[in-house]
Amino acid sequence: MAGAATPPLLRIGVLALLVLQNTSLRLVMKHARTVSPNFSATAAVFACEVLKFSVAIAVLARVRRSLTTALVEVLNYRELLPMLVPAALYLLADRLHHVSTRRLDVAAFQVLSQSKVLTAALFGKVFRGRDYSSRQWVCLCAIACGIAICQLADIGVDTLEPPDLIGVLTVMTTSLLGAAAGTYIEATLQRGSGDGVLWKRAAQMAANGCLIAAGPASRSNLDGFVFSAWLVVALNAAGGLLVAAAMRYADNVLKTLAASLSIVVSTIAATIFLSAPAPSSRFMIGGLVVVGAIYAYGTAPKAVVVETRAEAVEKA
């Protein structure tokens, strides 16, 4: 089921849940790091992948009416190995992320990392054949700028220093790798039909995630895993499944926009529920830009594709 053929209510529902999950995760993560700052991130990642795999395989077994059938289907190496491609891309992006944070100050990194909004759309156009209107491109630029304003206001920075060139290149490469991985996963998830496709792909991605995370996790332990830390694991697992659903029923760009919106929502929610400092006026301006641009993007008319005379004759 391609994103374009998805009922609008289903698409909106999945994206709304993704915003809620991202917002909840930010709040719970902040609380967990306050209560137990030393719980192992690598152990949490591995536990998250195991939980995602368990949920996905359980649902698939219910759909297929057999756990054995579900396992054989998921562990088919001809389908499992290609799913290592996005996993490797995300792993490389994660390594470059660490390089860029060392080479750039926080403000420059926060601003430049918003390029992921535009790279997701660029890859969607080039590799998925999506057409974006001029209004939608303007909205995407506005969303990136709005999130950058929010991030700068959040860390209290008024001016930007000239960034390091290598740092800039690593951030841009990270955005491109993330967009490539997201586009690959979107194409994989939207291929095929039936209720089991989503859960099979989600289980295959989680299986690869378990393999990649097992090595680092083997050197960690569960010390400091309080209830809120386990809640972080559960929310991360839910987020992974919701991202898969968003990729299948929407697209990589809308998934990225949902993550952007959650930055604004989580900051406001932290003020209400965690007694965090109230957002500054600059943050509110950036947040209004993001919300307004997302609305304008969603209500923009579809881009008109003009056929050449040769294409019209060929179709006829």
mmCIF file of C-alpha atoms in Angstrom:
data_model
loop_
_atom_site.group_PDB
_atom_site.id
_atom_site.type_symbol
_atom_site.label_atom_id
_atom_site.label_comp_id
_atom_site.label_asym_id
_atom_site.label_seq_id
_atom_site.Cartn_x
_atom_site.Cartn_y
_atom_site.Cartn_z
ATOM 1 C CA MET A 1 0.000 0.000 0.000
ATOM 2 C CA ALA A 2 1.676 3.156 -1.097
ATOM 3 C CA GLY A 3 1.489 6.257 0.923
ATOM 4 C CA ALA A 4 -0.631 7.987 -1.691
ATOM 5 C CA ALA A 5 -3.326 5.272 -1.493
ATOM 6 C CA THR A 6 -3.605 5.381 2.288
ATOM 7 C CA PRO A 7 -6.863 6.657 3.822
ATOM 8 C CA PRO A 8 -6.182 10.189 5.178
ATOM 9 C CA LEU A 9 -7.468 9.364 8.678
ATOM 10 C CA LEU A 10 -5.076 6.412 9.003
ATOM 11 C CA ARG A 11 -2.136 8.549 7.867
ATOM 12 C CA ILE A 12 -3.036 11.380 10.263
ATOM 13 C CA GLY A 13 -3.562 8.907 13.107
ATOM 14 C CA VAL A 14 -0.143 7.281 12.641
ATOM 15 C CA LEU A 15 1.624 10.649 12.442
ATOM 16 C CA ALA A 16 -0.263 11.970 15.494
ATOM 17 C CA LEU A 17 0.801 8.899 17.483
ATOM 18 C CA LEU A 18 4.387 9.453 16.321
ATOM 19 C CA VAL A 19 4.302 13.060 17.592
ATOM 20 C CA LEU A 20 2.857 11.821 20.912
ATOM 21 C CA GLN A 21 5.533 9.106 21.180
ATOM 22 C CA ASN A 22 8.392 11.502 20.404
ATOM 23 C CA THR A 23 7.080 14.041 22.900
ATOM 24 C CA SER A 24 6.604 11.410 25.629
ATOM 25 C CA LEU A 25 10.065 9.976 24.979
ATOM 26 C CA ARG A 26 11.755 13.373 25.405
ATOM 27 C CA LEU A 27 9.969 13.972 28.713
ATOM 28 C CA VAL A 28 10.582 10.477 30.102
ATOM 29 C CA MET A 29 14.224 10.495 28.945
ATOM 30 C CA LYS A 30 14.823 13.775 30.751
ATOM 31 C CA HIS A 31 13.252 12.369 33.918
ATOM 32 C CA ALA A 32 15.147 9.066 33.646
ATOM 33 C CA ARG A 33 18.509 10.796 33.258
ATOM 34 C CA THR A 34 17.702 12.912 36.315
ATOM 35 C CA VAL A 35 16.726 9.929 38.488
ATOM 36 C CA SER A 36 19.366 7.505 37.172
ATOM 37 C CA PRO A 37 21.966 9.338 35.061
ATOM 38 C CA ASN A 38 24.261 6.326 34.629
ATOM 39 C CA PHE A 39 22.015 3.672 33.110
ATOM 40 C CA SER A 40 23.655 2.135 30.044
ATOM 41 C CA ALA A 41 22.529 3.577 26.710
ATOM 42 C CA THR A 42 23.942 0.591 24.784
ATOM 43 C CA ALA A 43 22.004 -1.876 26.956
ATOM 44 C CA ALA A 44 18.883 0.240 26.470
ATOM 45 C CA VAL A 45 19.309 0.157 22.676
ATOM 46 C CA PHE A 46 19.680 -3.634 22.655
ATOM 47 C CA ALA A 47 16.658 -4.090 24.951
ATOM 48 C CA CYS A 48 14.658 -1.812 22.661
ATOM 49 C CA GLU A 49 15.498 -3.899 19.570
ATOM 50 C CA VAL A 50 14.620 -7.131 21.385
ATOM 51 C CA LEU A 51 11.276 -5.667 22.455
ATOM 52 C CA LYS A 52 10.515 -4.419 18.921
ATOM 53 C CA PHE A 53 11.324 -7.847 17.484
ATOM 54 C CA SER A 54 9.177 -9.609 20.095
ATOM 55 C CA VAL A 55 6.134 -7.404 19.469
ATOM 56 C CA ALA A 56 6.448 -7.534 15.674
ATOM 57 C CA ILE A 57 6.931 -11.310 15.546
ATOM 58 C CA ALA A 58 4.027 -11.851 17.978
ATOM 59 C CA VAL A 59 1.648 -9.790 15.825
ATOM 60 C CA LEU A 60 2.883 -11.458 12.632
ATOM 61 C CA ALA A 61 2.404 -14.906 14.222
ATOM 62 C CA ARG A 62 -1.168 -13.919 15.040
ATOM 63 C CA VAL A 63 -1.752 -12.781 11.442
ATOM 64 C CA ARG A 64 -0.169 -15.935 10.006
ATOM 65 C CA ARG A 65 -1.775 -18.122 12.730
ATOM 66 C CA SER A 66 1.585 -19.792 13.338
ATOM 67 C CA LEU A 67 4.740 -18.686 15.164
ATOM 68 C CA THR A 68 6.861 -21.083 13.105
ATOM 69 C CA THR A 69 5.550 -19.658 9.829
ATOM 70 C CA ALA A 70 6.203 -16.131 11.059
ATOM 71 C CA LEU A 71 9.782 -16.925 12.107
ATOM 72 C CA VAL A 72 10.581 -18.699 8.821
ATOM 73 C CA GLU A 73 9.157 -15.739 6.896
ATOM 74 C CA VAL A 74 11.101 -13.136 8.896
ATOM 75 C CA LEU A 75 14.405 -15.002 8.983
ATOM 76 C CA ASN A 76 14.476 -15.632 5.227
ATOM 77 C CA TYR A 77 18.052 -14.520 4.505
ATOM 78 C CA ARG A 78 17.188 -13.318 0.993
ATOM 79 C CA GLU A 79 14.902 -10.701 2.538
ATOM 80 C CA LEU A 80 16.791 -10.212 5.794
ATOM 81 C CA LEU A 81 20.176 -9.361 4.279
ATOM 82 C CA PRO A 82 18.927 -6.411 2.149
ATOM 83 C CA MET A 83 17.555 -4.854 5.345
ATOM 84 C CA LEU A 84 21.162 -4.582 6.542
ATOM 85 C CA VAL A 85 21.624 -1.743 4.020
ATOM 86 C CA PRO A 86 19.626 0.901 5.940
ATOM 87 C CA ALA A 87 21.013 -0.446 9.222
ATOM 88 C CA ALA A 88 24.563 0.103 7.924
ATOM 89 C CA LEU A 89 23.642 3.583 6.654
ATOM 90 C CA TYR A 90 22.184 4.543 10.032
ATOM 91 C CA LEU A 91 25.251 3.111 11.793
ATOM 92 C CA LEU A 92 27.586 5.185 9.602
ATOM 93 C CA ALA A 93 25.388 8.253 10.157
ATOM 94 C CA ASP A 94 25.626 7.688 13.905
ATOM 95 C CA ARG A 95 29.438 7.573 13.746
ATOM 96 C CA LEU A 96 29.529 10.792 11.702
ATOM 97 C CA HIS A 97 27.118 12.353 14.194
ATOM 98 C CA HIS A 98 29.754 11.930 16.901
ATOM 99 C CA VAL A 99 32.410 13.472 14.630
ATOM 100 C CA SER A 100 30.258 16.511 13.865
ATOM 101 C CA THR A 101 29.420 17.131 17.529
ATOM 102 C CA ARG A 102 33.163 17.209 18.267
ATOM 103 C CA ARG A 103 33.975 19.549 15.368
ATOM 104 C CA LEU A 104 31.068 21.989 15.794
ATOM 105 C CA ASP A 105 29.714 23.987 18.686
ATOM 106 C CA VAL A 106 26.212 23.140 19.872
ATOM 107 C CA ALA A 107 24.550 26.080 18.105
ATOM 108 C CA ALA A 108 26.083 25.369 14.688
ATOM 109 C CA PHE A 109 25.281 21.675 14.984
ATOM 110 C CA GLN A 110 21.625 22.329 15.876
ATOM 111 C CA VAL A 111 21.168 24.681 12.922
ATOM 112 C CA LEU A 112 22.954 22.555 10.311
ATOM 113 C CA SER A 113 21.296 19.311 11.392
ATOM 114 C CA GLN A 114 17.928 20.692 10.280
ATOM 115 C CA SER A 115 19.056 20.026 6.710
ATOM 116 C CA LYS A 116 17.553 16.552 7.237
ATOM 117 C CA VAL A 117 14.109 18.045 6.513
ATOM 118 C CA LEU A 118 15.228 19.080 3.029
ATOM 119 C CA THR A 119 17.322 15.993 2.251
ATOM 120 C CA ALA A 120 14.345 13.751 3.061
ATOM 121 C CA ALA A 121 12.260 15.656 0.492
ATOM 122 C CA LEU A 122 15.104 15.653 -2.037
ATOM 123 C CA PHE A 123 15.507 11.879 -1.847
ATOM 124 C CA GLY A 124 11.735 11.458 -2.055
ATOM 125 C CA LYS A 125 11.696 13.459 -5.284
ATOM 126 C CA VAL A 126 14.730 11.821 -6.892
ATOM 127 C CA PHE A 127 14.242 8.201 -5.861
ATOM 128 C CA ARG A 128 10.500 7.951 -5.163
ATOM 129 C CA GLY A 129 9.256 10.234 -7.927
ATOM 130 C CA ARG A 130 7.366 12.562 -5.614
ATOM 131 C CA ASP A 131 6.446 16.009 -6.875
ATOM 132 C CA TYR A 132 6.489 18.904 -4.400
ATOM 133 C CA SER A 133 4.938 22.246 -5.255
ATOM 134 C CA SER A 134 6.850 25.512 -4.818
ATOM 135 C CA ARG A 135 4.698 26.205 -1.762
ATOM 136 C CA GLN A 136 5.698 22.895 -0.191
ATOM 137 C CA TRP A 137 9.424 23.558 -0.765
ATOM 138 C CA VAL A 138 9.031 26.983 0.888
ATOM 139 C CA CYS A 139 7.214 25.308 3.795
ATOM 140 C CA LEU A 140 10.008 22.755 4.231
ATOM 141 C CA CYS A 141 12.613 25.539 4.335
ATOM 142 C CA ALA A 142 10.464 27.421 6.862
ATOM 143 C CA ILE A 143 10.154 24.307 9.043
ATOM 144 C CA ALA A 144 13.937 23.813 9.038
ATOM 145 C CA CYS A 145 14.476 27.480 9.950
ATOM 146 C CA GLY A 146 11.767 27.378 12.630
ATOM 147 C CA ILE A 147 13.260 24.317 14.323
ATOM 148 C CA ALA A 148 16.711 25.951 14.184
ATOM 149 C CA ILE A 149 15.289 29.055 15.910
ATOM 150 C CA CYS A 150 13.701 26.845 18.586
ATOM 151 C CA GLN A 151 16.933 24.930 19.168
ATOM 152 C CA LEU A 152 19.027 28.113 19.420
ATOM 153 C CA ALA A 153 16.523 29.653 21.814
ATOM 154 C CA ASP A 154 16.545 26.457 23.888
ATOM 155 C CA ILE A 155 20.316 26.640 24.430
ATOM 156 C CA GLY A 156 20.316 30.431 24.814
ATOM 157 C CA VAL A 157 22.570 31.313 21.864
ATOM 158 C CA ASP A 158 22.235 34.702 20.149
ATOM 159 C CA THR A 159 25.055 34.570 17.597
ATOM 160 C CA LEU A 160 26.756 31.888 15.511
ATOM 161 C CA GLU A 161 30.495 31.533 15.052
ATOM 162 C CA PRO A 162 31.845 30.520 11.596
ATOM 163 C CA PRO A 163 31.546 26.702 11.597
ATOM 164 C CA ASP A 164 34.362 24.246 10.963
ATOM 165 C CA LEU A 165 34.308 23.021 7.338
ATOM 166 C CA ILE A 166 34.821 19.348 8.212
ATOM 167 C CA GLY A 167 32.063 19.630 10.795
ATOM 168 C CA VAL A 168 29.710 21.100 8.196
ATOM 169 C CA LEU A 169 30.527 18.330 5.719
ATOM 170 C CA THR A 170 29.954 15.587 8.301
ATOM 171 C CA VAL A 171 26.572 17.044 9.299
ATOM 172 C CA MET A 172 25.472 17.279 5.668
ATOM 173 C CA THR A 173 26.698 13.738 4.997
ATOM 174 C CA THR A 174 24.808 12.519 8.072
ATOM 175 C CA SER A 175 21.614 14.125 6.747
ATOM 176 C CA LEU A 176 22.121 12.517 3.335
ATOM 177 C CA LEU A 177 22.770 9.079 4.842
ATOM 178 C CA GLY A 178 19.683 9.373 7.059
ATOM 179 C CA ALA A 179 17.562 10.400 4.066
ATOM 180 C CA ALA A 180 18.947 7.526 1.971
ATOM 181 C CA ALA A 181 18.208 4.994 4.721
ATOM 182 C CA GLY A 182 14.726 6.404 5.275
ATOM 183 C CA THR A 183 13.921 6.331 1.560
ATOM 184 C CA TYR A 184 15.192 2.735 1.283
ATOM 185 C CA ILE A 185 13.051 1.639 4.230
ATOM 186 C CA GLU A 186 10.017 3.501 2.864
ATOM 187 C CA ALA A 187 10.342 1.752 -0.505
ATOM 188 C CA THR A 188 10.714 -1.625 1.223
ATOM 189 C CA LEU A 189 7.732 -1.113 3.530
ATOM 190 C CA GLN A 190 5.433 0.105 0.765
ATOM 191 C CA ARG A 191 6.223 -2.915 -1.419
ATOM 192 C CA GLY A 192 3.682 -5.696 -1.161
ATOM 193 C CA SER A 193 0.189 -5.853 0.291
ATOM 194 C CA GLY A 194 -1.546 -7.470 3.215
ATOM 195 C CA ASP A 195 -1.613 -6.884 6.961
ATOM 196 C CA GLY A 196 1.529 -8.896 7.610
ATOM 197 C CA VAL A 197 3.942 -6.846 5.476
ATOM 198 C CA LEU A 198 4.398 -4.059 8.031
ATOM 199 C CA TRP A 199 5.082 -6.468 10.887
ATOM 200 C CA LYS A 200 7.379 -8.682 8.826
ATOM 201 C CA ARG A 201 9.545 -5.723 7.780
ATOM 202 C CA ALA A 202 9.509 -4.326 11.317
ATOM 203 C CA ALA A 203 10.654 -7.698 12.688
ATOM 204 C CA GLN A 204 13.409 -7.940 10.060
ATOM 205 C CA MET A 205 14.693 -4.444 10.879
ATOM 206 C CA ALA A 206 14.605 -5.266 14.594
ATOM 207 C CA ALA A 207 16.456 -8.550 14.002
ATOM 208 C CA ASN A 208 19.251 -6.675 12.250
ATOM 209 C CA GLY A 209 19.185 -4.088 15.026
ATOM 210 C CA CYS A 210 19.654 -6.850 17.596
ATOM 211 C CA LEU A 211 22.693 -8.176 15.720
ATOM 212 C CA ILE A 212 24.286 -4.727 15.495
ATOM 213 C CA ALA A 213 23.519 -3.733 19.105
ATOM 214 C CA ALA A 214 24.476 -7.079 20.684
ATOM 215 C CA GLY A 215 28.238 -6.434 20.580
ATOM 216 C CA PRO A 216 28.266 -3.111 22.462
ATOM 217 C CA ALA A 217 25.521 -4.320 24.826
ATOM 218 C CA SER A 218 27.574 -7.361 25.838
ATOM 219 C CA ARG A 219 30.006 -4.991 27.597
ATOM 220 C CA SER A 220 27.219 -3.291 29.545
ATOM 221 C CA ASN A 221 24.911 -4.248 32.397
ATOM 222 C CA LEU A 222 21.484 -3.338 33.739
ATOM 223 C CA ASP A 223 22.708 -1.319 36.711
ATOM 224 C CA GLY A 224 20.637 1.816 37.144
ATOM 225 C CA PHE A 225 17.679 0.552 35.129
ATOM 226 C CA VAL A 226 14.912 2.124 37.190
ATOM 227 C CA PHE A 227 11.277 2.123 36.064
ATOM 228 C CA SER A 228 11.664 5.314 34.004
ATOM 229 C CA ALA A 229 14.659 3.783 32.180
ATOM 230 C CA TRP A 230 12.569 0.772 31.194
ATOM 231 C CA LEU A 231 9.846 3.177 30.121
ATOM 232 C CA VAL A 232 12.412 4.823 27.823
ATOM 233 C CA VAL A 233 13.092 1.392 26.296
ATOM 234 C CA ALA A 234 9.366 0.761 25.783
ATOM 235 C CA LEU A 235 8.769 4.191 24.227
ATOM 236 C CA ASN A 236 11.765 3.769 21.925
ATOM 237 C CA ALA A 237 10.432 0.398 20.807
ATOM 238 C CA ALA A 238 6.990 1.903 20.201
ATOM 239 C CA GLY A 239 8.676 4.680 18.245
ATOM 240 C CA GLY A 240 10.475 2.187 16.011
ATOM 241 C CA LEU A 241 7.199 0.439 15.176
ATOM 242 C CA LEU A 242 5.419 3.765 14.615
ATOM 243 C CA VAL A 243 8.216 4.924 12.294
ATOM 244 C CA ALA A 244 7.727 1.729 10.279
ATOM 245 C CA ALA A 245 3.978 2.424 10.149
ATOM 246 C CA ALA A 246 4.614 6.048 9.122
ATOM 247 C CA MET A 247 6.935 4.894 6.343
ATOM 248 C CA ARG A 248 4.323 2.453 5.051
ATOM 249 C CA TYR A 249 1.204 4.582 5.360
ATOM 250 C CA ALA A 250 2.741 8.047 4.844
ATOM 251 C CA ASP A 251 6.317 8.815 3.744
ATOM 252 C CA ASN A 252 9.790 9.740 4.971
ATOM 253 C CA VAL A 253 9.136 13.498 4.749
ATOM 254 C CA LEU A 254 5.957 13.383 6.853
ATOM 255 C CA LYS A 255 7.767 11.202 9.391
ATOM 256 C CA THR A 256 10.505 13.856 9.605
ATOM 257 C CA LEU A 257 7.920 16.630 9.996
ATOM 258 C CA ALA A 258 6.259 14.710 12.840
ATOM 259 C CA ALA A 259 9.624 14.499 14.610
ATOM 260 C CA SER A 260 10.149 18.250 14.070
ATOM 261 C CA LEU A 261 6.740 19.104 15.506
ATOM 262 C CA SER A 262 7.435 16.957 18.578
ATOM 263 C CA ILE A 263 10.423 19.189 19.453
ATOM 264 C CA VAL A 264 8.051 22.128 19.864
ATOM 265 C CA VAL A 265 5.363 20.107 21.652
ATOM 266 C CA SER A 266 7.810 18.435 24.069
ATOM 267 C CA THR A 267 9.310 21.756 25.170
ATOM 268 C CA ILE A 268 5.868 23.134 25.995
ATOM 269 C CA ALA A 269 4.912 19.857 27.705
ATOM 270 C CA ALA A 270 8.101 19.954 29.811
ATOM 271 C CA THR A 271 7.083 23.398 31.073
ATOM 272 C CA ILE A 272 3.647 22.100 32.071
ATOM 273 C CA PHE A 273 4.519 18.675 33.505
ATOM 274 C CA LEU A 274 8.184 18.887 34.611
ATOM 275 C CA SER A 275 8.278 22.511 35.833
ATOM 276 C CA ALA A 276 10.904 23.339 33.208
ATOM 277 C CA PRO A 277 11.558 27.038 32.454
ATOM 278 C CA ALA A 278 8.933 28.604 30.219
ATOM 279 C CA PRO A 279 9.916 28.832 26.525
ATOM 280 C CA SER A 280 11.390 32.172 25.466
ATOM 281 C CA SER A 281 9.666 34.499 23.018
ATOM 282 C CA ARG A 282 12.177 33.422 20.344
ATOM 283 C CA PHE A 283 11.238 29.788 20.905
ATOM 284 C CA MET A 284 7.549 30.612 20.602
ATOM 285 C CA ILE A 285 8.186 32.483 17.341
ATOM 286 C CA GLY A 286 10.110 29.507 15.964
ATOM 287 C CA GLY A 287 7.376 27.143 17.159
ATOM 288 C CA LEU A 288 4.666 29.194 15.448
ATOM 289 C CA VAL A 289 6.709 29.133 12.234
ATOM 290 C CA VAL A 290 6.988 25.333 12.448
ATOM 291 C CA VAL A 291 3.296 24.748 13.182
ATOM 292 C CA GLY A 292 2.155 27.211 10.517
ATOM 293 C CA ALA A 293 4.528 25.792 7.906
ATOM 294 C CA ILE A 294 3.459 22.202 8.616
ATOM 295 C CA TYR A 295 -0.195 23.225 8.228
ATOM 296 C CA ALA A 296 0.588 25.076 4.994
ATOM 297 C CA TYR A 297 2.559 22.062 3.724
ATOM 298 C CA GLY A 298 -0.289 19.672 4.484
ATOM 299 C CA THR A 299 -2.944 21.856 2.836
ATOM 300 C CA ALA A 300 -0.850 22.779 -0.219
ATOM 301 C CA PRO A 301 -2.305 21.697 -3.576
ATOM 302 C CA LYS A 302 -0.527 18.845 -5.301
ATOM 303 C CA ALA A 303 2.181 19.785 -7.762
ATOM 304 C CA VAL A 304 0.955 19.781 -11.326
ATOM 305 C CA VAL A 305 2.970 17.526 -13.618
ATOM 306 C CA VAL A 306 3.021 18.881 -17.163
ATOM 307 C CA GLU A 307 3.454 16.235 -19.835
ATOM 308 C CA THR A 308 5.485 16.927 -22.904
ATOM 309 C CA ARG A 309 3.872 16.276 -26.304
ATOM 310 C CA ALA A 310 6.141 13.267 -26.783
ATOM 311 C CA GLU A 311 5.037 11.747 -23.462
ATOM 312 C CA ALA A 312 1.362 12.327 -24.343
ATOM 313 C CA VAL A 313 1.812 10.655 -27.727
ATOM 314 C CA GLU A 314 3.656 7.714 -26.132
ATOM 315 C CA LYS A 315 0.835 7.175 -23.620
ATOM 316 C CA ALA A 316 -1.770 7.379 -26.356
#
